[in-house]
Every structure is written in C-alpha cells, then in structure tokens.
Amino acid sequence: MLEPREGIPPVIADEAGLAEVIAAFAAGTGPVAVDAERASGYRYGQRAYLVQLRREGAGTALIDPVACPDLSGLGDALSGAEWVLHAATQDLPCLREIGMVPTRLFDTELAGRLAGFPRVGLGAMVENVLGYVLEKGHSAVDWSTRPLPEPWLRYAALDVELLVDLRDALEKELDRQGKLEWARQEFDAIASAPPPEPRKDPWRRTSGMHKVRRRRQLAVVRELWETRDRMAQRRDVSPGKVLSDAAIVEAALSLPANVHALSALNGFGHRTGRRQLEQWQAAVDRARALPEAQLPQPGQPVAGPPPPRAWADKDPAAAARLSAARAKVTALAEELNLPQENLIAPDAVRRVCWEPPQPPDAEGVAQALVGHGARPWQVELVTPALVEALSAKAP
C-alpha cells in the first residue's frame, strides 16, 4: 500500500482546524485508530511531534501537537470510543502529556503476541494478517523537523490506514483460539494502569555500568550523567548527542585529574570545545571532592528476591522451586502458543517461588499472583502449574 485511500491529509496546526477534526471524529463511528510519532534519539524526552488518527466517517487526521499542545478536547470527544493502538504502552505516555487518555483500547501488537504470531511489528502484522505491505522507511527519522516532508506524512497516514482492519481480523483470530477474553483483560489493565513512577537513580542505567565498581567512580558517573541531562534538557537534544554513555564510563574509570587528561579519553576528543571540556572536568572534580559518606553505594537496593543466579547458594529449596516453575510455565506457554512473558510476568513467578504462600495451595498461590498484578485469566491458567512446582524439593 503506497498511498492513503483519501490521499495525505493536511497537517492540523491551528485551533480552527483542530475544532473541525474534533467535530468530525466525535461524529464518526466505531473504533478510532491512534498513533504518535516521537523524536527519540534526536530530542530530549519522549514528547509527541505528530498525532495520527483514523475513524469511520471521519477519515484520517494528522495533528501537529507542537502547534496544538492541548488535545484534551479531542481526547474528551473520543472518550467513549475504543482506541486502537500498536504497542500502546509506547505511545500512551506522550499522548497523556497532551490530554489524550483512552478509557478502552485494543493493542494490535499485544493481540498478535497472544495469538502466537512470531513477528508482531506493525509491518509484519499487516502483511501476515491483511496481505498488504507497508513502507516502513521513516520510523527512525527526526519527527521534530518542520515542515514535515511529504514522504514522512504519507508514511504516518499509512500507519493508521489499516489499524482498525487489523484489529477486526485479530479479534476474530483471538476468538477462534479462545483467547479473546484474555486479550480484553490485558487491554483493560493497560488502559487503567497509572502513569509509571519516575525511575530512582536513573544514572545507574548508563550503558557499560557493569565495569564501574568503586564508589568514587560511581560518583563520577552520577555527576557526569546529571550534568549531561541538564545540558540536554536545556538544549532540547537527546542526551546521547551531548555525551555518550561510553565516554561517561571511560571518564569514571580513568578519574582524569585535569582537562588535558580528560581530552585524551575516547569521547572527549578534538570535536569537544574547551568550554565543554571544562564543564565535564568540573563534574569529575566534584565527584573527586565528595567525602566518603556522600559517595553512592555500589548496586541499587533490590526490592524483592535476589537475582536467580544467586538462589542456589542462598536458598537451594527456592532455586529448585524456581527451576520447576520455569519448566512448567514454559511448557504451558508452548501448549497455548504464546510467549511465556505474556502468560505470566517472570517477576511474579520469581516472587512466588522465593516466598511461597503458606500453605502453598491453589487459594494461596492465586492470591499471591493477584497481589503481583496477574490478571484473572493468568491466575486461572498458571496457578495449578505453580502449586505443583512449589512442592519441588532441593536436590
């Protein structure tokens, strides 16, 4: 499919145009296809730079959320409709920021997983289920570009062109497999989930952190990461364009004493200006000057069970339970033809095996799974397998 059926719609970038779209989509019928484009890797944060919608009776709309930053009126107009998204959890945070929050949704990617499709990207799903090939050449472009080039707008419009058709076909397939109720419970869980909590100590997710062992070096990572984050936010660019993770780790391991030593490290070479080098060195110096008591601890405090690789030493019985549980969950997932992480969250299995309910009977296991966020369909299917696994004895 090379062209949207009604051609490429104009980009809505003013209140008058937005009011017309709101009226048209409020008068439309059936589910509404929704998609958003971000500028990941180019801009700071994950805001939306284009919103695409399609609904029967309203056609396709492309909206510029930079020019129209408050789309709550559109969100309200669509509040009773089912929203069809592909990989909903990726788009919902940036849609929420501009006032668009669904009360009901259908996630075509998750539906594909539950139905047992091996490839669940939008292009693969449209091709396998509907027989159309979508041109996917512009997914990683800088969507903050203005004006947006016509080929990009064509791509964006095509992303919602067949989404409702895909939804209808997947609903039939899930119903045929006896999995439609499972999918509905999953979609309800996504729609009702609160926004995620901000990450604690996000600097600890710097790529290559496993090489950094000493507390003074950890302090350098923290100072450089936080300095980079402030600069990236101020300039509205992706943090990786300001300084790479690899450069941060290199500086932490080397603990350079001055700008000259810093400039010799990978990532701080000839393209880095003197003023910037001085900013990075000042961050390193702050970390070097910290008293011992203010240095970060190695490793984050872990809530819940330890890493599974440590179980055999810490609690051989728990390790045996986990091994048995994993085997049973894997077998059940294969039998049901769906990924095991969609059958039950691996973290829920670990928690139940580390601290089994007492007694470890069906009622206790079911309550524990509900407490760890499992949906009713998961509880019903997985409980018998886990009850059996919890009786496993250590070798």
XYZ file of C-alpha atoms in Angstrom:
395
model
C 0.000 0.000 0.000
C 1.716 3.159 -1.237
C -0.931 5.860 -0.714
C -3.660 6.518 1.872
C -7.084 5.896 0.356
C -8.128 9.557 0.557
C -4.634 10.943 -0.059
C -2.395 12.656 2.501
C -4.479 14.941 4.727
C -3.156 18.420 5.606
C -1.376 18.732 8.956
C -3.633 20.424 11.521
C -1.645 23.230 13.161
C -4.222 25.742 14.447
C -7.257 25.851 16.736
C -9.777 26.254 13.903
C -8.514 23.137 12.140
C -8.436 21.241 15.435
C -12.059 22.173 16.168
C -13.093 20.735 12.786
C -11.206 17.483 13.482
C -12.813 17.180 16.934
C -16.284 17.605 15.439
C -15.602 15.118 12.634
C -14.182 12.432 14.938
C -16.933 12.916 17.532
C -19.462 12.264 14.737
C -17.528 9.240 13.423
C -18.428 5.655 14.272
C -16.656 2.590 15.596
C -13.096 2.258 16.919
C -10.546 5.026 16.335
C -7.009 4.213 15.177
C -4.419 6.298 17.072
C -0.658 6.627 16.613
C 2.017 9.127 17.658
C 5.495 9.906 16.359
C 8.316 10.953 18.717
C 11.853 12.171 18.050
C 13.722 9.552 20.084
C 17.465 9.898 19.666
C 17.103 13.494 18.446
C 15.245 15.450 21.148
C 15.188 15.435 24.930
C 12.306 13.451 26.383
C 9.571 11.463 24.659
C 7.024 14.098 23.639
C 4.797 13.603 20.599
C 5.640 15.531 17.421
C 2.796 14.169 15.292
C -0.503 12.501 16.180
C -2.360 10.409 13.594
C -5.982 9.291 13.859
C -8.468 7.495 11.644
C -12.138 6.675 12.176
C -15.035 5.525 10.042
C -16.941 8.586 8.858
C -14.115 10.984 9.754
C -11.224 9.741 7.615
C -7.599 10.345 8.630
C -6.259 13.348 10.549
C -2.650 14.399 11.124
C -2.197 16.837 14.032
C 0.875 18.845 14.998
C 0.955 18.722 18.837
C 3.694 21.379 18.915
C 1.322 23.915 17.335
C -1.704 22.406 19.168
C -0.266 21.276 22.524
C -3.637 20.728 24.252
C -5.594 17.890 22.659
C -7.787 17.244 25.716
C -10.853 18.372 23.732
C -10.141 15.658 21.181
C -9.471 13.166 23.964
C -12.845 14.019 25.532
C -14.634 13.671 22.193
C -13.202 10.153 21.818
C -13.526 9.077 25.464
C -16.329 6.603 24.820
C -14.691 5.040 21.763
C -12.316 2.100 21.681
C -8.822 3.312 20.711
C -6.757 1.002 18.508
C -3.009 1.355 19.021
C 0.002 -0.757 18.098
C 2.300 -1.255 21.133
C 0.078 1.007 23.246
C 2.432 1.356 26.213
C 4.976 3.128 23.955
C 2.545 5.846 22.832
C 0.295 6.311 25.867
C 2.786 8.406 27.940
C 3.276 11.034 25.201
C -0.466 11.047 24.406
C -1.256 11.548 28.103
C 1.002 14.626 28.140
C -1.195 16.331 25.529
C -4.502 15.371 27.147
C -5.382 12.168 25.292
C -6.204 9.250 27.592
C -8.301 6.284 26.409
C -10.859 4.558 28.599
C -10.934 1.486 26.316
C -8.282 0.234 23.928
C -7.248 -2.595 21.631
C -3.498 -3.163 21.251
C -2.760 -4.888 17.941
C 0.819 -5.764 18.931
C -0.256 -7.434 22.183
C -3.107 -9.161 20.342
C -0.533 -10.561 17.916
C 1.565 -11.887 20.794
C -1.415 -13.580 22.443
C -2.461 -15.072 19.092
C 1.015 -16.614 18.691
C 2.369 -14.572 15.768
C 6.185 -14.845 15.685
C 6.683 -11.276 14.332
C 4.498 -8.559 15.827
C 5.836 -5.312 14.331
C 3.106 -3.340 12.575
C 4.500 -4.003 9.087
C 4.811 -7.741 9.685
C 1.322 -7.957 11.219
C -0.347 -6.025 8.377
C 1.422 -8.225 5.822
C 0.703 -11.544 7.564
C -2.898 -10.801 8.566
C -4.178 -8.458 5.840
C -1.809 -9.166 2.949
C -0.647 -5.557 2.483
C 2.971 -4.391 2.556
C 3.512 -1.074 4.345
C 6.524 1.071 3.505
C 8.389 1.409 6.838
C 11.307 3.632 5.845
C 10.680 6.631 8.110
C 10.180 5.178 11.600
C 13.509 6.479 12.958
C 13.555 9.992 11.444
C 13.591 13.262 13.396
C 9.848 13.966 13.711
C 10.555 17.374 15.278
C 11.544 18.563 11.765
C 9.323 21.373 10.454
C 7.817 21.362 7.923
C 7.490 17.584 7.818
C 8.401 16.208 4.354
C 5.560 14.726 2.317
C 7.018 11.158 2.243
C 7.077 11.175 6.057
C 3.453 12.347 6.213
C 2.457 9.609 3.767
C 4.165 7.033 5.999
C 2.440 8.480 9.086
C -1.007 8.382 7.478
C -0.473 4.789 6.330
C 0.348 3.777 9.926
C -3.324 4.278 10.894
C -4.846 3.422 7.490
C -5.298 -0.298 8.209
C -5.153 -0.371 12.010
C -8.911 -0.887 12.525
C -8.961 -3.575 9.793
C -6.082 -5.299 11.591
C -7.941 -5.016 14.897
C -11.060 -6.670 13.431
C -9.071 -9.549 11.926
C -7.138 -10.132 15.166
C -10.318 -10.066 17.234
C -11.707 -12.875 15.050
C -8.459 -14.849 15.357
C -8.325 -14.454 19.142
C -11.959 -15.518 19.370
C -11.220 -18.567 17.207
C -8.371 -19.529 19.545
C -10.473 -18.969 22.684
C -8.194 -16.099 23.793
C -10.399 -13.047 23.257
C -11.311 -12.692 26.931
C -7.607 -12.896 27.851
C -6.865 -10.053 25.449
C -9.709 -7.920 26.831
C -8.350 -8.309 30.357
C -4.877 -7.296 29.155
C -6.221 -4.244 27.324
C -8.244 -3.183 30.385
C -5.121 -3.484 32.540
C -3.164 -1.192 30.177
C -5.979 1.378 29.978
C -6.412 1.527 33.763
C -2.707 1.468 34.707
C -1.469 4.642 36.455
C 1.484 6.539 34.915
C 4.776 4.815 35.813
C 6.751 6.186 38.768
C 9.903 8.134 37.839
C 12.983 5.903 37.931
C 15.089 6.089 41.076
C 18.743 6.891 40.317
C 18.310 6.840 36.514
C 22.071 7.400 36.120
C 22.599 3.794 37.199
C 21.178 2.685 33.833
C 24.171 4.147 31.975
C 25.292 1.588 29.405
C 28.537 -0.096 30.499
C 27.920 0.432 34.236
C 28.951 -3.153 34.959
C 32.592 -2.053 34.509
C 32.296 0.602 37.236
C 32.989 -0.949 40.641
C 34.442 1.649 43.016
C 32.233 4.172 44.814
C 34.346 7.162 43.709
C 33.942 6.039 40.104
C 30.182 5.675 40.609
C 30.130 9.281 41.839
C 31.814 10.381 38.587
C 29.147 8.570 36.543
C 26.412 10.271 38.584
C 27.923 13.768 38.240
C 28.578 13.425 34.503
C 25.142 11.893 33.861
C 23.336 14.663 35.769
C 25.425 17.397 34.082
C 24.699 15.874 30.668
C 20.980 15.615 31.491
C 20.765 19.310 32.427
C 22.592 20.321 29.231
C 20.425 18.044 27.057
C 17.222 19.366 28.608
C 18.320 22.985 28.152
C 19.263 22.389 24.503
C 16.320 20.012 23.846
C 18.522 17.319 22.336
C 18.899 13.641 23.107
C 21.431 13.148 25.959
C 23.447 10.759 23.775
C 24.107 13.639 21.351
C 25.648 15.690 24.201
C 27.936 12.943 25.553
C 27.910 9.186 25.007
C 27.432 6.658 27.791
C 30.750 5.102 26.756
C 32.528 8.437 27.369
C 30.942 8.765 30.827
C 32.124 5.286 31.806
C 35.600 5.929 30.376
C 35.956 9.097 32.479
C 34.716 7.278 35.590
C 37.290 4.500 35.175
C 40.150 6.947 34.436
C 39.343 9.660 37.016
C 41.199 12.318 34.941
C 42.971 14.937 37.066
C 42.638 17.825 34.580
C 41.200 18.928 31.229
C 44.302 17.763 29.377
C 43.927 14.198 30.736
C 40.166 14.275 30.040
C 40.644 15.372 26.415
C 42.827 12.300 25.774
C 39.928 9.933 26.585
C 37.598 8.423 23.972
C 34.509 10.592 23.563
C 36.204 13.812 24.715
C 38.447 14.307 21.662
C 39.161 17.147 19.265
C 35.481 17.887 18.490
C 34.745 18.822 22.115
C 35.216 22.562 22.731
C 37.361 23.883 25.564
C 34.370 25.282 27.455
C 32.559 21.950 27.304
C 35.666 20.069 28.407
C 35.878 22.368 31.415
C 32.237 21.609 32.274
C 32.881 17.863 32.122
C 36.076 18.194 34.145
C 34.238 20.277 36.766
C 31.745 17.369 37.136
C 34.632 14.918 37.577
C 36.250 17.256 40.138
C 33.010 17.493 42.127
C 32.896 13.714 42.352
C 36.583 13.532 43.321
C 35.994 16.052 46.137
C 32.991 14.317 47.709
C 33.504 12.982 51.268
C 33.272 9.196 51.600
C 29.887 9.397 53.317
C 28.316 11.042 50.243
C 29.574 8.528 47.676
C 26.883 6.325 46.107
C 26.659 2.701 47.172
C 27.534 0.047 44.583
C 24.290 -1.502 43.357
C 20.743 -0.418 43.986
C 18.739 -1.682 46.932
C 16.759 -4.506 45.371
C 13.101 -4.837 46.274
C 12.061 -8.459 46.209
C 14.089 -11.591 45.570
C 17.803 -11.624 44.727
C 18.987 -12.373 41.159
C 18.108 -16.004 40.295
C 21.779 -16.898 39.738
C 22.335 -16.393 43.492
C 19.458 -18.626 44.602
C 21.341 -21.926 44.595
C 23.736 -20.592 47.259
C 21.255 -18.548 49.293
C 18.291 -20.960 49.277
C 18.637 -24.256 47.376
C 14.970 -25.131 48.016
C 13.827 -21.863 46.422
C 16.165 -22.496 43.476
C 14.546 -25.908 42.982
C 11.076 -24.371 43.111
C 12.046 -21.740 40.541
C 13.561 -24.299 38.181
C 10.400 -26.428 38.363
C 8.148 -23.389 37.939
C 10.031 -22.114 34.899
C 9.845 -25.518 33.223
C 6.098 -25.757 33.802
C 5.392 -22.179 32.657
C 7.475 -22.726 29.509
C 5.621 -25.949 28.695
C 2.235 -24.310 29.288
C 3.129 -21.300 27.134
C 4.214 -23.576 24.289
C 0.987 -25.540 24.587
C -1.048 -22.295 24.434
C 1.136 -20.876 21.611
C 2.030 -17.560 23.257
C 5.215 -16.022 24.739
C 5.774 -17.101 28.338
C 6.218 -13.484 29.496
C 2.645 -12.823 28.277
C 1.343 -15.926 30.019
C 2.729 -14.633 33.341
C 5.276 -11.972 34.268
C 8.618 -13.665 35.123
C 8.924 -11.374 38.172
C 5.636 -12.726 39.577
C 6.927 -16.296 39.238
C 10.199 -15.389 40.983
C 8.424 -13.702 43.873
C 6.024 -16.604 44.431
C 8.917 -19.116 44.351
C 11.133 -17.057 46.681
C 8.413 -16.527 49.314
C 5.698 -19.136 48.719
C 2.308 -18.578 50.349
C 1.606 -20.711 53.382
C 0.125 -23.170 52.793
C 1.243 -23.253 49.115
C -2.184 -24.398 47.921
C -4.277 -23.168 44.993
C -6.004 -20.446 47.013
C -2.736 -19.110 48.445
C -0.942 -19.139 45.078
C -3.885 -17.445 43.328
C -3.961 -14.668 45.960
C -0.183 -14.202 45.666
C -0.393 -13.906 41.871
C -3.192 -11.330 42.097
C -1.024 -9.376 44.564
C 1.785 -9.357 41.981
C -0.510 -7.921 39.284
C -1.617 -11.070 37.421
C -4.920 -10.875 35.553
C -7.733 -13.410 36.252
C -7.044 -15.410 33.077
C -3.370 -15.750 34.029
C -4.214 -16.767 37.601
C -6.593 -19.457 36.365
C -4.097 -20.956 33.913
C -0.857 -20.675 35.902
C -1.973 -21.495 39.459
C -2.106 -25.325 39.016
C 1.404 -25.354 37.485
C 2.868 -23.229 40.286
C 1.181 -25.266 43.044
C 2.906 -28.321 41.608
C 6.253 -26.525 41.292
C 6.172 -25.234 44.880
C 6.312 -28.816 46.140
C 9.656 -29.340 44.337
C 12.440 -30.435 46.676
C 16.012 -29.158 46.548
C 18.423 -31.718 45.019
